[in-house]
């Protein structure tokens, strides 16, 4: 059992240590420049169409949730009708 454990440990270490690491380029300065640019857009919409879609979806869900909550508040405040 000990030999099996040792063999598995060596294989796992070898696999992890020889895995090629992908070099990622640092895009932070580029993104900082893009988001700090004064183009009249609020920062939460500077990401493009995806940000706009997320913003509008969130705003729509907020409005629908508020209407839903107010409706059920109104319904629950009405007295029950006797049958």
mmCIF file of N, CA, C and O in Angstrom, residues 16-74:
data_model
loop_
_atom_site.group_PDB
_atom_site.id
_atom_site.type_symbol
_atom_site.label_atom_id
_atom_site.label_comp_id
_atom_site.label_asym_id
_atom_site.label_seq_id
_atom_site.Cartn_x
_atom_site.Cartn_y
_atom_site.Cartn_z
ATOM 1 N N UNK A 16 2.281 17.752 -12.377
ATOM 2 C CA UNK A 16 2.073 19.156 -12.022
ATOM 3 C C UNK A 16 3.288 19.994 -12.380
ATOM 4 O O UNK A 16 3.168 21.086 -12.925
ATOM 5 N N UNK A 17 4.470 19.494 -12.097
ATOM 6 C CA UNK A 17 5.671 20.301 -12.310
ATOM 7 C C UNK A 17 6.031 20.456 -13.781
ATOM 8 O O UNK A 17 6.677 21.422 -14.156
ATOM 9 N N UNK A 18 5.631 19.528 -14.625
ATOM 10 C CA UNK A 18 5.985 19.636 -16.039
ATOM 11 C C UNK A 18 4.883 20.258 -16.883
ATOM 12 O O UNK A 18 5.024 20.367 -18.084
ATOM 13 N N UNK A 19 3.778 20.621 -16.259
ATOM 14 C CA UNK A 19 2.689 21.237 -17.017
ATOM 15 C C UNK A 19 3.142 22.601 -17.532
ATOM 16 O O UNK A 19 3.768 23.375 -16.826
ATOM 17 N N UNK A 20 2.865 22.846 -18.789
ATOM 18 C CA UNK A 20 3.289 24.130 -19.364
ATOM 19 C C UNK A 20 2.403 25.237 -18.810
ATOM 20 O O UNK A 20 1.185 25.102 -18.715
ATOM 21 N N UNK A 21 3.033 26.314 -18.443
ATOM 22 C CA UNK A 21 2.289 27.457 -17.917
ATOM 23 C C UNK A 21 2.132 28.486 -19.016
ATOM 24 O O UNK A 21 3.101 28.877 -19.658
ATOM 25 N N UNK A 22 0.916 28.890 -19.208
ATOM 26 C CA UNK A 22 0.637 29.870 -20.242
ATOM 27 C C UNK A 22 0.926 31.268 -19.690
ATOM 28 O O UNK A 22 0.450 31.632 -18.626
ATOM 29 N N UNK A 23 1.695 32.019 -20.400
ATOM 30 C CA UNK A 23 2.017 33.371 -19.968
ATOM 31 C C UNK A 23 0.866 34.299 -20.347
ATOM 32 O O UNK A 23 0.452 34.350 -21.493
ATOM 33 N N UNK A 24 0.365 35.023 -19.358
ATOM 34 C CA UNK A 24 -0.705 35.980 -19.605
ATOM 35 C C UNK A 24 -0.104 37.371 -19.681
ATOM 36 O O UNK A 24 0.748 37.731 -18.877
ATOM 37 N N UNK A 25 -0.551 38.137 -20.638
ATOM 38 C CA UNK A 25 -0.044 39.499 -20.739
ATOM 39 C C UNK A 25 -0.824 40.393 -19.779
ATOM 40 O O UNK A 25 -2.007 40.185 -19.527
ATOM 41 N N UNK A 26 -0.157 41.381 -19.247
ATOM 42 C CA UNK A 26 -0.761 42.303 -18.303
ATOM 43 C C UNK A 26 -1.553 43.356 -19.068
ATOM 44 O O UNK A 26 -0.987 44.197 -19.757
ATOM 45 N N UNK A 27 -2.864 43.293 -18.951
ATOM 46 C CA UNK A 27 -3.728 44.228 -19.668
ATOM 47 C C UNK A 27 -4.251 45.337 -18.767
ATOM 48 O O UNK A 27 -5.076 46.142 -19.183
ATOM 49 N N UNK A 28 -3.789 45.394 -17.522
ATOM 50 C CA UNK A 28 -4.298 46.380 -16.578
ATOM 51 C C UNK A 28 -4.079 47.816 -17.061
ATOM 52 O O UNK A 28 -5.020 48.612 -17.049
ATOM 53 N N UNK A 29 -2.869 48.199 -17.498
ATOM 54 C CA UNK A 29 -2.705 49.591 -17.957
ATOM 55 C C UNK A 29 -3.633 49.952 -19.121
ATOM 56 O O UNK A 29 -4.182 51.051 -19.169
ATOM 57 N N UNK A 30 -3.827 49.000 -20.031
ATOM 58 C CA UNK A 30 -4.722 49.235 -21.172
ATOM 59 C C UNK A 30 -6.169 49.446 -20.702
ATOM 60 O O UNK A 30 -6.861 50.356 -21.164
ATOM 61 N N UNK A 31 -6.612 48.614 -19.768
ATOM 62 C CA UNK A 31 -7.977 48.739 -19.261
ATOM 63 C C UNK A 31 -8.155 49.990 -18.411
ATOM 64 O O UNK A 31 -9.209 50.636 -18.454
ATOM 65 N N UNK A 32 -7.130 50.366 -17.643
ATOM 66 C CA UNK A 32 -7.206 51.598 -16.860
ATOM 67 C C UNK A 32 -7.374 52.798 -17.791
ATOM 68 O O UNK A 32 -8.192 53.681 -17.533
ATOM 69 N N UNK A 33 -6.612 52.808 -18.861
ATOM 70 C CA UNK A 33 -6.694 53.897 -19.832
ATOM 71 C C UNK A 33 -8.099 53.959 -20.449
ATOM 72 O O UNK A 33 -8.678 55.034 -20.600
ATOM 73 N N UNK A 34 -8.651 52.794 -20.777
ATOM 74 C CA UNK A 34 -9.985 52.725 -21.385
ATOM 75 C C UNK A 34 -11.065 53.227 -20.424
ATOM 76 O O UNK A 34 -11.938 54.003 -20.812
ATOM 77 N N UNK A 35 -11.015 52.789 -19.159
ATOM 78 C CA UNK A 35 -12.079 53.137 -18.218
ATOM 79 C C UNK A 35 -11.925 54.544 -17.648
ATOM 80 O O UNK A 35 -12.890 55.115 -17.158
ATOM 81 N N UNK A 36 -10.732 55.124 -17.702
ATOM 82 C CA UNK A 36 -10.535 56.492 -17.206
ATOM 83 C C UNK A 36 -10.745 57.538 -18.297
ATOM 84 O O UNK A 36 -10.762 58.730 -18.013
ATOM 85 N N UNK A 37 -10.928 57.099 -19.509
ATOM 86 C CA UNK A 37 -11.158 58.003 -20.637
ATOM 87 C C UNK A 37 -12.461 58.774 -20.426
ATOM 88 O O UNK A 37 -13.474 58.204 -20.026
ATOM 89 N N UNK A 38 -12.433 60.084 -20.683
ATOM 90 C CA UNK A 38 -13.630 60.912 -20.499
ATOM 91 C C UNK A 38 -14.408 60.953 -21.807
ATOM 92 O O UNK A 38 -14.146 61.760 -22.690
ATOM 93 N N UNK A 39 -15.383 60.039 -21.952
ATOM 94 C CA UNK A 39 -16.201 60.006 -23.169
ATOM 95 C C UNK A 39 -17.685 60.185 -22.875
ATOM 96 O O UNK A 39 -18.526 59.892 -23.702
ATOM 97 N N UNK A 40 -18.004 60.649 -21.668
ATOM 98 C CA UNK A 40 -19.385 60.942 -21.320
ATOM 99 C C UNK A 40 -20.193 59.756 -20.842
ATOM 100 O O UNK A 40 -21.353 59.913 -20.476
ATOM 101 N N UNK A 41 -19.624 58.559 -20.856
ATOM 102 C CA UNK A 41 -20.341 57.373 -20.381
ATOM 103 C C UNK A 41 -20.030 57.115 -18.914
ATOM 104 O O UNK A 41 -18.902 57.323 -18.475
ATOM 105 N N UNK A 42 -21.022 56.661 -18.153
ATOM 106 C CA UNK A 42 -20.714 56.250 -16.775
ATOM 107 C C UNK A 42 -19.837 55.002 -16.794
ATOM 108 O O UNK A 42 -19.861 54.222 -17.751
ATOM 109 N N UNK A 43 -19.067 54.813 -15.747
ATOM 110 C CA UNK A 43 -18.082 53.733 -15.732
ATOM 111 C C UNK A 43 -18.731 52.352 -15.846
ATOM 112 O O UNK A 43 -18.145 51.435 -16.405
ATOM 113 N N UNK A 44 -19.956 52.195 -15.368
ATOM 114 C CA UNK A 44 -20.601 50.883 -15.433
ATOM 115 C C UNK A 44 -21.111 50.548 -16.834
ATOM 116 O O UNK A 44 -21.612 49.446 -17.056
ATOM 117 N N UNK A 45 -20.998 51.470 -17.776
ATOM 118 C CA UNK A 45 -21.409 51.192 -19.158
ATOM 119 C C UNK A 45 -20.252 51.260 -20.145
ATOM 120 O O UNK A 45 -20.451 51.078 -21.341
ATOM 121 N N UNK A 46 -19.035 51.498 -19.678
ATOM 122 C CA UNK A 46 -17.892 51.634 -20.572
ATOM 123 C C UNK A 46 -17.408 50.302 -21.135
ATOM 124 O O UNK A 46 -16.592 50.279 -22.034
ATOM 125 N N UNK A 47 -17.915 49.198 -20.626
ATOM 126 C CA UNK A 47 -17.489 47.890 -21.099
ATOM 127 C C UNK A 47 -18.113 47.482 -22.422
ATOM 128 O O UNK A 47 -17.764 46.459 -22.983
ATOM 129 N N UNK A 48 -19.079 48.227 -22.894
ATOM 130 C CA UNK A 48 -19.681 47.926 -24.189
ATOM 131 C C UNK A 48 -21.081 47.354 -24.078
ATOM 132 O O UNK A 48 -21.810 47.584 -23.115
ATOM 133 N N UNK A 49 -21.459 46.571 -25.088
ATOM 134 C CA UNK A 49 -22.821 46.037 -25.191
ATOM 135 C C UNK A 49 -23.144 45.075 -24.054
ATOM 136 O O UNK A 49 -24.279 45.040 -23.570
ATOM 137 N N UNK A 50 -22.162 44.292 -23.636
ATOM 138 C CA UNK A 50 -22.409 43.335 -22.552
ATOM 139 C C UNK A 50 -22.762 44.057 -21.255
ATOM 140 O O UNK A 50 -23.704 43.676 -20.562
ATOM 141 N N UNK A 51 -22.030 45.125 -20.939
ATOM 142 C CA UNK A 51 -22.329 45.901 -19.741
ATOM 143 C C UNK A 51 -23.705 46.552 -19.831
ATOM 144 O O UNK A 51 -24.456 46.605 -18.854
ATOM 145 N N UNK A 52 -24.038 47.041 -21.012
ATOM 146 C CA UNK A 52 -25.338 47.671 -21.216
ATOM 147 C C UNK A 52 -26.469 46.662 -21.022
ATOM 148 O O UNK A 52 -27.484 46.968 -20.386
ATOM 149 N N UNK A 53 -26.281 45.455 -21.551
ATOM 150 C CA UNK A 53 -27.289 44.412 -21.398
ATOM 151 C C UNK A 53 -27.462 44.021 -19.931
ATOM 152 O O UNK A 53 -28.600 43.900 -19.442
ATOM 153 N N UNK A 54 -26.367 43.857 -19.221
ATOM 154 C CA UNK A 54 -26.439 43.509 -17.800
ATOM 155 C C UNK A 54 -27.121 44.622 -17.009
ATOM 156 O O UNK A 54 -27.965 44.367 -16.146
ATOM 157 N N UNK A 55 -26.781 45.881 -17.309
ATOM 158 C CA UNK A 55 -27.383 47.024 -16.619
ATOM 159 C C UNK A 55 -28.888 47.084 -16.852
ATOM 160 O O UNK A 55 -29.674 47.230 -15.914
ATOM 161 N N UNK A 56 -29.303 46.932 -18.113
ATOM 162 C CA UNK A 56 -30.737 47.013 -18.428
ATOM 163 C C UNK A 56 -31.513 45.836 -17.846
ATOM 164 O O UNK A 56 -32.654 45.998 -17.404
ATOM 165 N N UNK A 57 -30.919 44.658 -17.849
ATOM 166 C CA UNK A 57 -31.571 43.490 -17.255
ATOM 167 C C UNK A 57 -31.760 43.691 -15.755
ATOM 168 O O UNK A 57 -32.832 43.425 -15.207
ATOM 169 N N UNK A 58 -30.723 44.188 -15.090
ATOM 170 C CA UNK A 58 -30.811 44.439 -13.655
ATOM 171 C C UNK A 58 -31.857 45.502 -13.341
ATOM 172 O O UNK A 58 -32.656 45.341 -12.410
ATOM 173 N N UNK A 59 -31.873 46.570 -14.115
ATOM 174 C CA UNK A 59 -32.857 47.628 -13.903
ATOM 175 C C UNK A 59 -34.275 47.106 -14.133
ATOM 176 O O UNK A 59 -35.196 47.401 -13.359
ATOM 177 N N UNK A 60 -34.458 46.305 -15.178
ATOM 178 C CA UNK A 60 -35.787 45.740 -15.458
ATOM 179 C C UNK A 60 -36.263 44.802 -14.361
ATOM 180 O O UNK A 60 -37.427 44.852 -13.945
ATOM 181 N N UNK A 61 -35.361 43.939 -13.883
ATOM 182 C CA UNK A 61 -35.729 43.030 -12.797
ATOM 183 C C UNK A 61 -36.049 43.794 -11.510
ATOM 184 O O UNK A 61 -36.950 43.410 -10.760
ATOM 185 N N UNK A 62 -35.330 44.887 -11.276
ATOM 186 C CA UNK A 62 -35.590 45.704 -10.090
ATOM 187 C C UNK A 62 -36.973 46.342 -10.175
ATOM 188 O O UNK A 62 -37.737 46.326 -9.201
ATOM 189 N N UNK A 63 -37.312 46.882 -11.330
ATOM 190 C CA UNK A 63 -38.629 47.508 -11.511
ATOM 191 C C UNK A 63 -39.731 46.456 -11.374
ATOM 192 O O UNK A 63 -40.730 46.671 -10.673
ATOM 193 N N UNK A 64 -39.564 45.295 -12.013
ATOM 194 C CA UNK A 64 -40.571 44.230 -11.917
ATOM 195 C C UNK A 64 -40.723 43.741 -10.482
ATOM 196 O O UNK A 64 -41.837 43.508 -10.010
ATOM 197 N N UNK A 65 -39.617 43.587 -9.777
ATOM 198 C CA UNK A 65 -39.668 43.137 -8.382
ATOM 199 C C UNK A 65 -40.357 44.145 -7.495
ATOM 200 O O UNK A 65 -41.119 43.772 -6.590
ATOM 201 N N UNK A 66 -40.120 45.425 -7.741
ATOM 202 C CA UNK A 66 -40.777 46.471 -6.952
ATOM 203 C C UNK A 66 -42.279 46.478 -7.205
ATOM 204 O O UNK A 66 -43.080 46.570 -6.263
ATOM 205 N N UNK A 67 -42.670 46.360 -8.460
ATOM 206 C CA UNK A 67 -44.107 46.311 -8.793
ATOM 207 C C UNK A 67 -44.751 45.084 -8.157
ATOM 208 O O UNK A 67 -45.848 45.163 -7.587
ATOM 209 N N UNK A 68 -44.089 43.951 -8.228
ATOM 210 C CA UNK A 68 -44.588 42.705 -7.633
ATOM 211 C C UNK A 68 -44.764 42.858 -6.124
ATOM 212 O O UNK A 68 -45.797 42.470 -5.565
ATOM 213 N N UNK A 69 -43.785 43.435 -5.462
ATOM 214 C CA UNK A 69 -43.864 43.622 -4.012
ATOM 215 C C UNK A 69 -44.989 44.580 -3.642
ATOM 216 O O UNK A 69 -45.742 44.333 -2.686
ATOM 217 N N UNK A 70 -45.133 45.676 -4.398
ATOM 218 C CA UNK A 70 -46.212 46.630 -4.106
ATOM 219 C C UNK A 70 -47.585 46.012 -4.352
ATOM 220 O O UNK A 70 -48.536 46.262 -3.595
ATOM 221 N N UNK A 71 -47.711 45.203 -5.393
ATOM 222 C CA UNK A 71 -48.979 44.536 -5.675
ATOM 223 C C UNK A 71 -49.377 43.618 -4.518
ATOM 224 O O UNK A 71 -50.510 43.657 -4.045
ATOM 225 N N UNK A 72 -48.441 42.794 -4.065
ATOM 226 C CA UNK A 72 -48.779 41.885 -2.975
ATOM 227 C C UNK A 72 -48.957 42.606 -1.650
ATOM 228 O O UNK A 72 -49.706 42.153 -0.783
ATOM 229 N N UNK A 73 -48.324 43.747 -1.473
ATOM 230 C CA UNK A 73 -48.574 44.558 -0.288
ATOM 231 C C UNK A 73 -50.001 45.092 -0.331
ATOM 232 O O UNK A 73 -50.716 45.073 0.687
ATOM 233 N N UNK A 74 -50.448 45.538 -1.504
ATOM 234 C CA UNK A 74 -51.823 46.019 -1.672
ATOM 235 C C UNK A 74 -52.820 44.884 -1.454
ATOM 236 O O UNK A 74 -53.821 45.047 -0.759
#
